[in-house]
PDB file of C-alpha atoms in Angstrom:
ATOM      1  CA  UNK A   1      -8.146  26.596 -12.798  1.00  0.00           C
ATOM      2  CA  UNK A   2      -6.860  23.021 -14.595  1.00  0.00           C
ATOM      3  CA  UNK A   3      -3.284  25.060 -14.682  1.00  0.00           C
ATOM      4  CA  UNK A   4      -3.482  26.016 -10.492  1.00  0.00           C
ATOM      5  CA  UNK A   5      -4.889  22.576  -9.961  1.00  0.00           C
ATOM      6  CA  UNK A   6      -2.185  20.963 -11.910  1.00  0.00           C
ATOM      7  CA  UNK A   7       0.427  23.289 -10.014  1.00  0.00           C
ATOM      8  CA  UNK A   8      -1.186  22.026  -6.538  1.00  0.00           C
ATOM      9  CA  UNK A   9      -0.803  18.680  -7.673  1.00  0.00           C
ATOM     10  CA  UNK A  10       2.717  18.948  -8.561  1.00  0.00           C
ATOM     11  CA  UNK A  11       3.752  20.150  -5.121  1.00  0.00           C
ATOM     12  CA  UNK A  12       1.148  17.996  -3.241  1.00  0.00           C
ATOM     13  CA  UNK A  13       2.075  14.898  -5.174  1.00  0.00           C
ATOM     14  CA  UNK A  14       5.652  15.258  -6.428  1.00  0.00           C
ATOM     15  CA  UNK A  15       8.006  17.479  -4.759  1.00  0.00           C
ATOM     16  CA  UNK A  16      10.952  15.081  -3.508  1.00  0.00           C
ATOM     17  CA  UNK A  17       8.709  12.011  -3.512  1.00  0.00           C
ATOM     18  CA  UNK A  18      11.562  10.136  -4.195  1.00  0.00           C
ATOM     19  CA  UNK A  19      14.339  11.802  -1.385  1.00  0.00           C
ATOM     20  CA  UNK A  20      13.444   9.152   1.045  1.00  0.00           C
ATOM     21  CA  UNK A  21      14.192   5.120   1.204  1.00  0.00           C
ATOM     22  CA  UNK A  22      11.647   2.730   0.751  1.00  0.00           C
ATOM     23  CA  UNK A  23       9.826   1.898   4.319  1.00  0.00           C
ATOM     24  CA  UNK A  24       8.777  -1.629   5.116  1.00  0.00           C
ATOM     25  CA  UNK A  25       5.818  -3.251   5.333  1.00  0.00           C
ATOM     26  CA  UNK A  26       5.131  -2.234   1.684  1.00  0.00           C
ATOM     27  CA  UNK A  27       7.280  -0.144   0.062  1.00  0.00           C
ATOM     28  CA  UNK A  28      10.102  -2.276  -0.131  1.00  0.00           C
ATOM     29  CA  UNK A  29       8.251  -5.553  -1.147  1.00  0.00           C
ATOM     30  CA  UNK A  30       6.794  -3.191  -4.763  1.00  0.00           C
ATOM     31  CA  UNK A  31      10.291  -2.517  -5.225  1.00  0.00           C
ATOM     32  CA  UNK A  32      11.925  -5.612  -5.090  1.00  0.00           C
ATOM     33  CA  UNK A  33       8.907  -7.148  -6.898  1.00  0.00           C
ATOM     34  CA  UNK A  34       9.350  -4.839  -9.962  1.00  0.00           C
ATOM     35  CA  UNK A  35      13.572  -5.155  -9.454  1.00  0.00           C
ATOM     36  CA  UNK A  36      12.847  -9.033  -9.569  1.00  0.00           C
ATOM     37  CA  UNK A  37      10.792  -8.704 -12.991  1.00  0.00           C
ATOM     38  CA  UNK A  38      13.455  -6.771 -14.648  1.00  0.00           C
ATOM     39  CA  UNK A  39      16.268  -9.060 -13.600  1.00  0.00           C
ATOM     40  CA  UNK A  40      14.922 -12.427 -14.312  1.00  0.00           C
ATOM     41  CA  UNK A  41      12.755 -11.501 -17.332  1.00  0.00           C
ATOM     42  CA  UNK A  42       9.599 -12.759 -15.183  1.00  0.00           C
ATOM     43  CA  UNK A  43       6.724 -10.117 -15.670  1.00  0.00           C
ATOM     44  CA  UNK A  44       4.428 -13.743 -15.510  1.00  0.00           C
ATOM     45  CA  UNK A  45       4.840 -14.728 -11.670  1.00  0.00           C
ATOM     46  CA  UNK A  46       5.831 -11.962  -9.735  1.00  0.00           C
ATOM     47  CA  UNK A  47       8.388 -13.172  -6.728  1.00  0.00           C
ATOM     48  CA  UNK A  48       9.467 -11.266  -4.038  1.00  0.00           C
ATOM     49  CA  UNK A  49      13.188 -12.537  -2.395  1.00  0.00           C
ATOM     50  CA  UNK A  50      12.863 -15.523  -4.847  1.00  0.00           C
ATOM     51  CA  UNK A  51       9.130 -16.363  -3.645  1.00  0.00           C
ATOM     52  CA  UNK A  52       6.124 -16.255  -5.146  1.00  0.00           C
ATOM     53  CA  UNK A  53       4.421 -13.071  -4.480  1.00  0.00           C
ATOM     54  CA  UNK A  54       0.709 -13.317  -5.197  1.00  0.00           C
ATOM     55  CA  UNK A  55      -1.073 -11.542  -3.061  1.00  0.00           C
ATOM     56  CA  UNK A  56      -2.946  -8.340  -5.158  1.00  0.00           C
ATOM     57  CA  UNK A  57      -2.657  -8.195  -9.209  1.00  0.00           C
ATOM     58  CA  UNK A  58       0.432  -6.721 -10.526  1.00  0.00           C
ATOM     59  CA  UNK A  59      -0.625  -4.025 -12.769  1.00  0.00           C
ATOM     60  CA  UNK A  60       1.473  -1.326 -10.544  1.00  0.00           C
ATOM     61  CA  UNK A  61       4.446  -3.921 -10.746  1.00  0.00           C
ATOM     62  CA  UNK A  62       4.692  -3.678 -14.584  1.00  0.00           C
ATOM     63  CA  UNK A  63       4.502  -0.145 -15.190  1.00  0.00           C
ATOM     64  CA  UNK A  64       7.107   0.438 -12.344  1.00  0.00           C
ATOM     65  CA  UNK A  65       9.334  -2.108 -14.268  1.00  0.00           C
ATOM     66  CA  UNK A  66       8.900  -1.086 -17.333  1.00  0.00           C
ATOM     67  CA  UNK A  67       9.544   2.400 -16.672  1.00  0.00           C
ATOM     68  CA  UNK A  68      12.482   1.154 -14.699  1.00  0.00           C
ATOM     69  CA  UNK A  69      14.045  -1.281 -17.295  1.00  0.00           C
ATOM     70  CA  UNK A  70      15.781   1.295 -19.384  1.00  0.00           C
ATOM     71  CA  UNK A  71      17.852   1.933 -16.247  1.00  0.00           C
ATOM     72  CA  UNK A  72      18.523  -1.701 -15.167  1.00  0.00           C
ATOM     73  CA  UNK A  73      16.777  -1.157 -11.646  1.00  0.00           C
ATOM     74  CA  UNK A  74      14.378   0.563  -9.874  1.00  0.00           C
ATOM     75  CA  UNK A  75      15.015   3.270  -7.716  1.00  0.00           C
ATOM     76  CA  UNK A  76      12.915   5.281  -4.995  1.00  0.00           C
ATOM     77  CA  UNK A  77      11.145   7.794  -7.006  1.00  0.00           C
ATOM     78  CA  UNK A  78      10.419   5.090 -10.281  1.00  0.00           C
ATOM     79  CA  UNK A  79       9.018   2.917  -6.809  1.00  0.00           C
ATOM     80  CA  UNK A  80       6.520   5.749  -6.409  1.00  0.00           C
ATOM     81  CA  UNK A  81       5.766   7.752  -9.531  1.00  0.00           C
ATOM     82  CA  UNK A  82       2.866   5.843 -10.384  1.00  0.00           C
ATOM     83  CA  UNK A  83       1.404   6.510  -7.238  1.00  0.00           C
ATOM     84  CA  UNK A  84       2.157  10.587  -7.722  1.00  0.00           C
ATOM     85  CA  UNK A  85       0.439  10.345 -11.257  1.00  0.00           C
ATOM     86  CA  UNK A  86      -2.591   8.320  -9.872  1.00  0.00           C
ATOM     87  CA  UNK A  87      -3.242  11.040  -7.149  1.00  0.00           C
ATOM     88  CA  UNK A  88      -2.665  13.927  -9.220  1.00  0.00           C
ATOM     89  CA  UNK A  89      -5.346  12.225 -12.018  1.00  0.00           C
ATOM     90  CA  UNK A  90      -7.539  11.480  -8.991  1.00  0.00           C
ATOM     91  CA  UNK A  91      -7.472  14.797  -7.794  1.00  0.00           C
ATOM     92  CA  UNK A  92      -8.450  16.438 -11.494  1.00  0.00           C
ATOM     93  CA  UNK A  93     -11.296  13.927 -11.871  1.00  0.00           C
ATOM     94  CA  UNK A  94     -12.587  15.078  -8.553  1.00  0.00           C
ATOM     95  CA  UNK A  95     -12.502  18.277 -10.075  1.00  0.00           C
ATOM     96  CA  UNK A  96     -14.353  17.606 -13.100  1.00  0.00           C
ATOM     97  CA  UNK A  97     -16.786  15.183 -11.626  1.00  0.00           C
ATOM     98  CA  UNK A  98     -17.861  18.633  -9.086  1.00  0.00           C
ATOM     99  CA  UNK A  99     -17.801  20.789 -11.875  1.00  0.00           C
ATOM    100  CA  UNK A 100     -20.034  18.899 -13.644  1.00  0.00           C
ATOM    101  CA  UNK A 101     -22.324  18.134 -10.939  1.00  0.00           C
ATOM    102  CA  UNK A 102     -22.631  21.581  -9.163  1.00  0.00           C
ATOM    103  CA  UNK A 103     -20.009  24.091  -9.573  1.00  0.00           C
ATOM    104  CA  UNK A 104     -16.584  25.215 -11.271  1.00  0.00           C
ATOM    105  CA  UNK A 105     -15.897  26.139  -7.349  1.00  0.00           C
ATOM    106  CA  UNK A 106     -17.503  22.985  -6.296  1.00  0.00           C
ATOM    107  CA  UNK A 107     -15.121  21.049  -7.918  1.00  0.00           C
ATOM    108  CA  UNK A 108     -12.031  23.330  -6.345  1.00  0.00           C
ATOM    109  CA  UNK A 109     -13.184  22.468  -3.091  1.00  0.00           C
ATOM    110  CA  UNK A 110     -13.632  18.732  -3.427  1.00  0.00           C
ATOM    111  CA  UNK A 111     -10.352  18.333  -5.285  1.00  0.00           C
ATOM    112  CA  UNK A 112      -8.155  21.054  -2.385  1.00  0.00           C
ATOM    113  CA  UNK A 113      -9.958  18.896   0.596  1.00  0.00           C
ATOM    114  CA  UNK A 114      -9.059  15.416  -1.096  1.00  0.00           C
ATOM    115  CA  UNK A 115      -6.046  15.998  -2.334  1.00  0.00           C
ATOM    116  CA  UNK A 116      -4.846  17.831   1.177  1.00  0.00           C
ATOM    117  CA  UNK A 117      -6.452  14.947   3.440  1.00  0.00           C
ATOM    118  CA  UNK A 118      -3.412  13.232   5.162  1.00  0.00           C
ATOM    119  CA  UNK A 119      -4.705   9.874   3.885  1.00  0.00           C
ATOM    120  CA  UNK A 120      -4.921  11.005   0.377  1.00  0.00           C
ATOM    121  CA  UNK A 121      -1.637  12.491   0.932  1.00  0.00           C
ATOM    122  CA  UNK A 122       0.438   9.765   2.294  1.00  0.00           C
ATOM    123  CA  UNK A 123      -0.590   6.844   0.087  1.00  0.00           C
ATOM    124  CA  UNK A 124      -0.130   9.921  -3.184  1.00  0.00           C
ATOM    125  CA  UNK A 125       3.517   9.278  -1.937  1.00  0.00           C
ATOM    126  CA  UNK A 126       3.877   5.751  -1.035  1.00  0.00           C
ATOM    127  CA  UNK A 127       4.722   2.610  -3.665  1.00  0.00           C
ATOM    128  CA  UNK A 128       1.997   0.599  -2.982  1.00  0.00           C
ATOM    129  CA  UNK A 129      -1.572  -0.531  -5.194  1.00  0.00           C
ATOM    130  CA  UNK A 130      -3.814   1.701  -2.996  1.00  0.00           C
ATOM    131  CA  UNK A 131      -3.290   5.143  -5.175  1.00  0.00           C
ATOM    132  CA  UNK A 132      -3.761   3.475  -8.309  1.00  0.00           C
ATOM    133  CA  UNK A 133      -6.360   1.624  -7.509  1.00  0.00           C
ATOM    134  CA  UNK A 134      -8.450   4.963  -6.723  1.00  0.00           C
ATOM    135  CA  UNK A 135      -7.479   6.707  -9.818  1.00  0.00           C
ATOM    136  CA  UNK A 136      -9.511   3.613 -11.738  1.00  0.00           C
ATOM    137  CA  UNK A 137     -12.045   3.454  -9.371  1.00  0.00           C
ATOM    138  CA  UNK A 138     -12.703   7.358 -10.044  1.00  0.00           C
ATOM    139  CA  UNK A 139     -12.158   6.979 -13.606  1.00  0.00           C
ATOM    140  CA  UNK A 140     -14.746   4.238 -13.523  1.00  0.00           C
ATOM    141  CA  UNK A 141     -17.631   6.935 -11.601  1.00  0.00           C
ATOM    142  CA  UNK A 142     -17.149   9.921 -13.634  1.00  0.00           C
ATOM    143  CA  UNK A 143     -17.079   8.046 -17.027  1.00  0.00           C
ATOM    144  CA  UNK A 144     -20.463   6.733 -15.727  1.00  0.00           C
ATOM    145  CA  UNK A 145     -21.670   9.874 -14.746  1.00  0.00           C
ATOM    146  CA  UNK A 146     -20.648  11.526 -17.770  1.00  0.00           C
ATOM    147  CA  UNK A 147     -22.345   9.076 -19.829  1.00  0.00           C
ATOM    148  CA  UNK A 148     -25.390   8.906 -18.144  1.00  0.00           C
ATOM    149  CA  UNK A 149     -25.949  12.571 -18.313  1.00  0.00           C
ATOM    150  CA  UNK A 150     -24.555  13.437 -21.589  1.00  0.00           C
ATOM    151  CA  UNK A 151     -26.142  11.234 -24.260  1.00  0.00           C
ATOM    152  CA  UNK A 152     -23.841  12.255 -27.009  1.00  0.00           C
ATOM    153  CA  UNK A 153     -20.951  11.049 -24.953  1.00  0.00           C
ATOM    154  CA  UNK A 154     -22.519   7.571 -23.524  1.00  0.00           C
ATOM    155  CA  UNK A 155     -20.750   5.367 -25.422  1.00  0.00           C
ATOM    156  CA  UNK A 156     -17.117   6.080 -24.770  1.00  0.00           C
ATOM    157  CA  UNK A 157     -17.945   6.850 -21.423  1.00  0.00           C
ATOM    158  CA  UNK A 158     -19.059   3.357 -20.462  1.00  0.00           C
ATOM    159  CA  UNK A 159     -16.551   2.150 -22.779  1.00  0.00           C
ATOM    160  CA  UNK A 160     -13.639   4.205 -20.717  1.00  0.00           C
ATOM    161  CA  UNK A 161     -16.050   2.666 -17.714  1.00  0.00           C
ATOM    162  CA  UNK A 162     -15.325  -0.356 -18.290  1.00  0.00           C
ATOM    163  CA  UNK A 163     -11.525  -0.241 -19.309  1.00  0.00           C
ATOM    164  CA  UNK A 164     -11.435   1.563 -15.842  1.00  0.00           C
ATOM    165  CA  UNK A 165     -12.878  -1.352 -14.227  1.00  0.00           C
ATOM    166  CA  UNK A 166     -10.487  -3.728 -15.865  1.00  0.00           C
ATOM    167  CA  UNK A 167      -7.172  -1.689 -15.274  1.00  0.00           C
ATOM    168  CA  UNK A 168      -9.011  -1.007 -11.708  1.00  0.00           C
ATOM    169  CA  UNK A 169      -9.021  -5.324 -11.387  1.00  0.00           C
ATOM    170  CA  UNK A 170      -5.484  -6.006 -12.564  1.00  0.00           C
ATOM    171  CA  UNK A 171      -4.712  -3.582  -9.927  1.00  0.00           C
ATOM    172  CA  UNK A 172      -6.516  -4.259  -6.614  1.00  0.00           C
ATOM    173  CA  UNK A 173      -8.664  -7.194  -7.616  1.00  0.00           C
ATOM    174  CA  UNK A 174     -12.512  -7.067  -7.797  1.00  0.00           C
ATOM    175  CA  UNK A 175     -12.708  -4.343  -5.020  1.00  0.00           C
ATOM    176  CA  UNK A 176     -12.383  -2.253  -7.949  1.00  0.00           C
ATOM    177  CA  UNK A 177     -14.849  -3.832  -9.647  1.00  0.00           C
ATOM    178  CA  UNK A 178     -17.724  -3.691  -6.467  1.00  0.00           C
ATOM    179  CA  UNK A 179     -16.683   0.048  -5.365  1.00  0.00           C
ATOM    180  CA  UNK A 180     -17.430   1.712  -8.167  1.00  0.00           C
ATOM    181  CA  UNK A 181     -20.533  -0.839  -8.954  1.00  0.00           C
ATOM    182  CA  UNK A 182     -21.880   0.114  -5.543  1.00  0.00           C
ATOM    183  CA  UNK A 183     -22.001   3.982  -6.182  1.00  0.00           C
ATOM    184  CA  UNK A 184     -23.472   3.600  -9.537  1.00  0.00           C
ATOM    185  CA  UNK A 185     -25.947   1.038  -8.210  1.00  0.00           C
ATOM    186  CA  UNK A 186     -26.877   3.680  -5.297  1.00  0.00           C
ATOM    187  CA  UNK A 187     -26.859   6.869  -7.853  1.00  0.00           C
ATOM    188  CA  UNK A 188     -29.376   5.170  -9.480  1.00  0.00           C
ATOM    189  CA  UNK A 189     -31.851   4.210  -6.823  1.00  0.00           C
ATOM    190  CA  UNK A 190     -31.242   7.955  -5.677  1.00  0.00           C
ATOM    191  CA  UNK A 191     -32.442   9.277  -8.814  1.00  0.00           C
ATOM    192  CA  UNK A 192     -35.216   6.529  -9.062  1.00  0.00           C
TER     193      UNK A 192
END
């Protein structure tokens, strides 16, 4: 099931994600941010034209430069790989975190409806923070979840729980910090 899932995934997520140009508003500003790091050596204060760009965390910046920097620049599909990976690891946690919870089946179904939602879909293929964002944010659930209901495995689950959280923060800001803090807080006045 991992193998069809991952197969999915790769058509879902992948398939000519980088045959188009870069659309504005968005797109185009990730780019030149990450072009702008490799050029001028800056991976400190991101700029954007020349000007200070500070407006989420740069996280998604940095790994699109530094996969970029062994080719000098960044092209469409470097702009947007990250964004491919973080859906397709969204869409297998989804899977596991069903499977867990109810069903081997249960988790198909949660990770085909996601992962075919047009939402889900168009930021999967877009360079922007949102995708990546989610993967931490779901990172930062199921390690909970695992943890909490396997005792053998609570410690490195809250410990990949927090690193979650932190990668989530240098990503999006403290949203990703609330979000998942939210669902964990209302898990546990569920189950009392």
């Amino acid at each position: 099931i991992v193998i069809l899932l991952l197969f999915i995934g790769f058509f879902l997520f992948f398939y000519k994600v980088g045959d188009r140009d870069l659309w504005a508003p968005d797109e185009d500003e990730y780019a030149q941010m990450s072009r702008e790091m490799i050029r001028t050596n800056n991976w400190a204060f991101p700029t954007v034209n020349g000007q200070p760009w500070a407006i989420k965390p740069a996280l998604y910046n940095w790994l699109t430069g530094l996969i970029s920097l062994p080719y000098g620049d960044v092209n469409e599909f470097r702009a947007r790989v990250f964004s491919a990976l973080s859906a397709l690891g969204t869409f297998l946690i989804v899977f596991f975190l069903g499977q867990r919870m109810f069903s081997t089946l249960a988790g198909f179904l949660a990770a085909s409806a996601m992962g075919t939602s047009i939402l889900f879909l168009q930021y999967a293929r877009w360079a922007q923070t949102n995708m990546l964002s989610t993967f931490f944010a779901a990172l930062a659930i199921f390690s909970f979840y695992r943890g909490y209901t396997d005792p053998q495995k609570r410690t490195s689950s809250y410990v990949m729980m927090y690193v979650a959280v932190a990668l989530g923060i240098l990503t999006m800001g403290p949203v990703n910090l609330i979000m998942p803090g939210l669902v964990v807080f209302f898990y546990l006045v569920v189950v009392k």
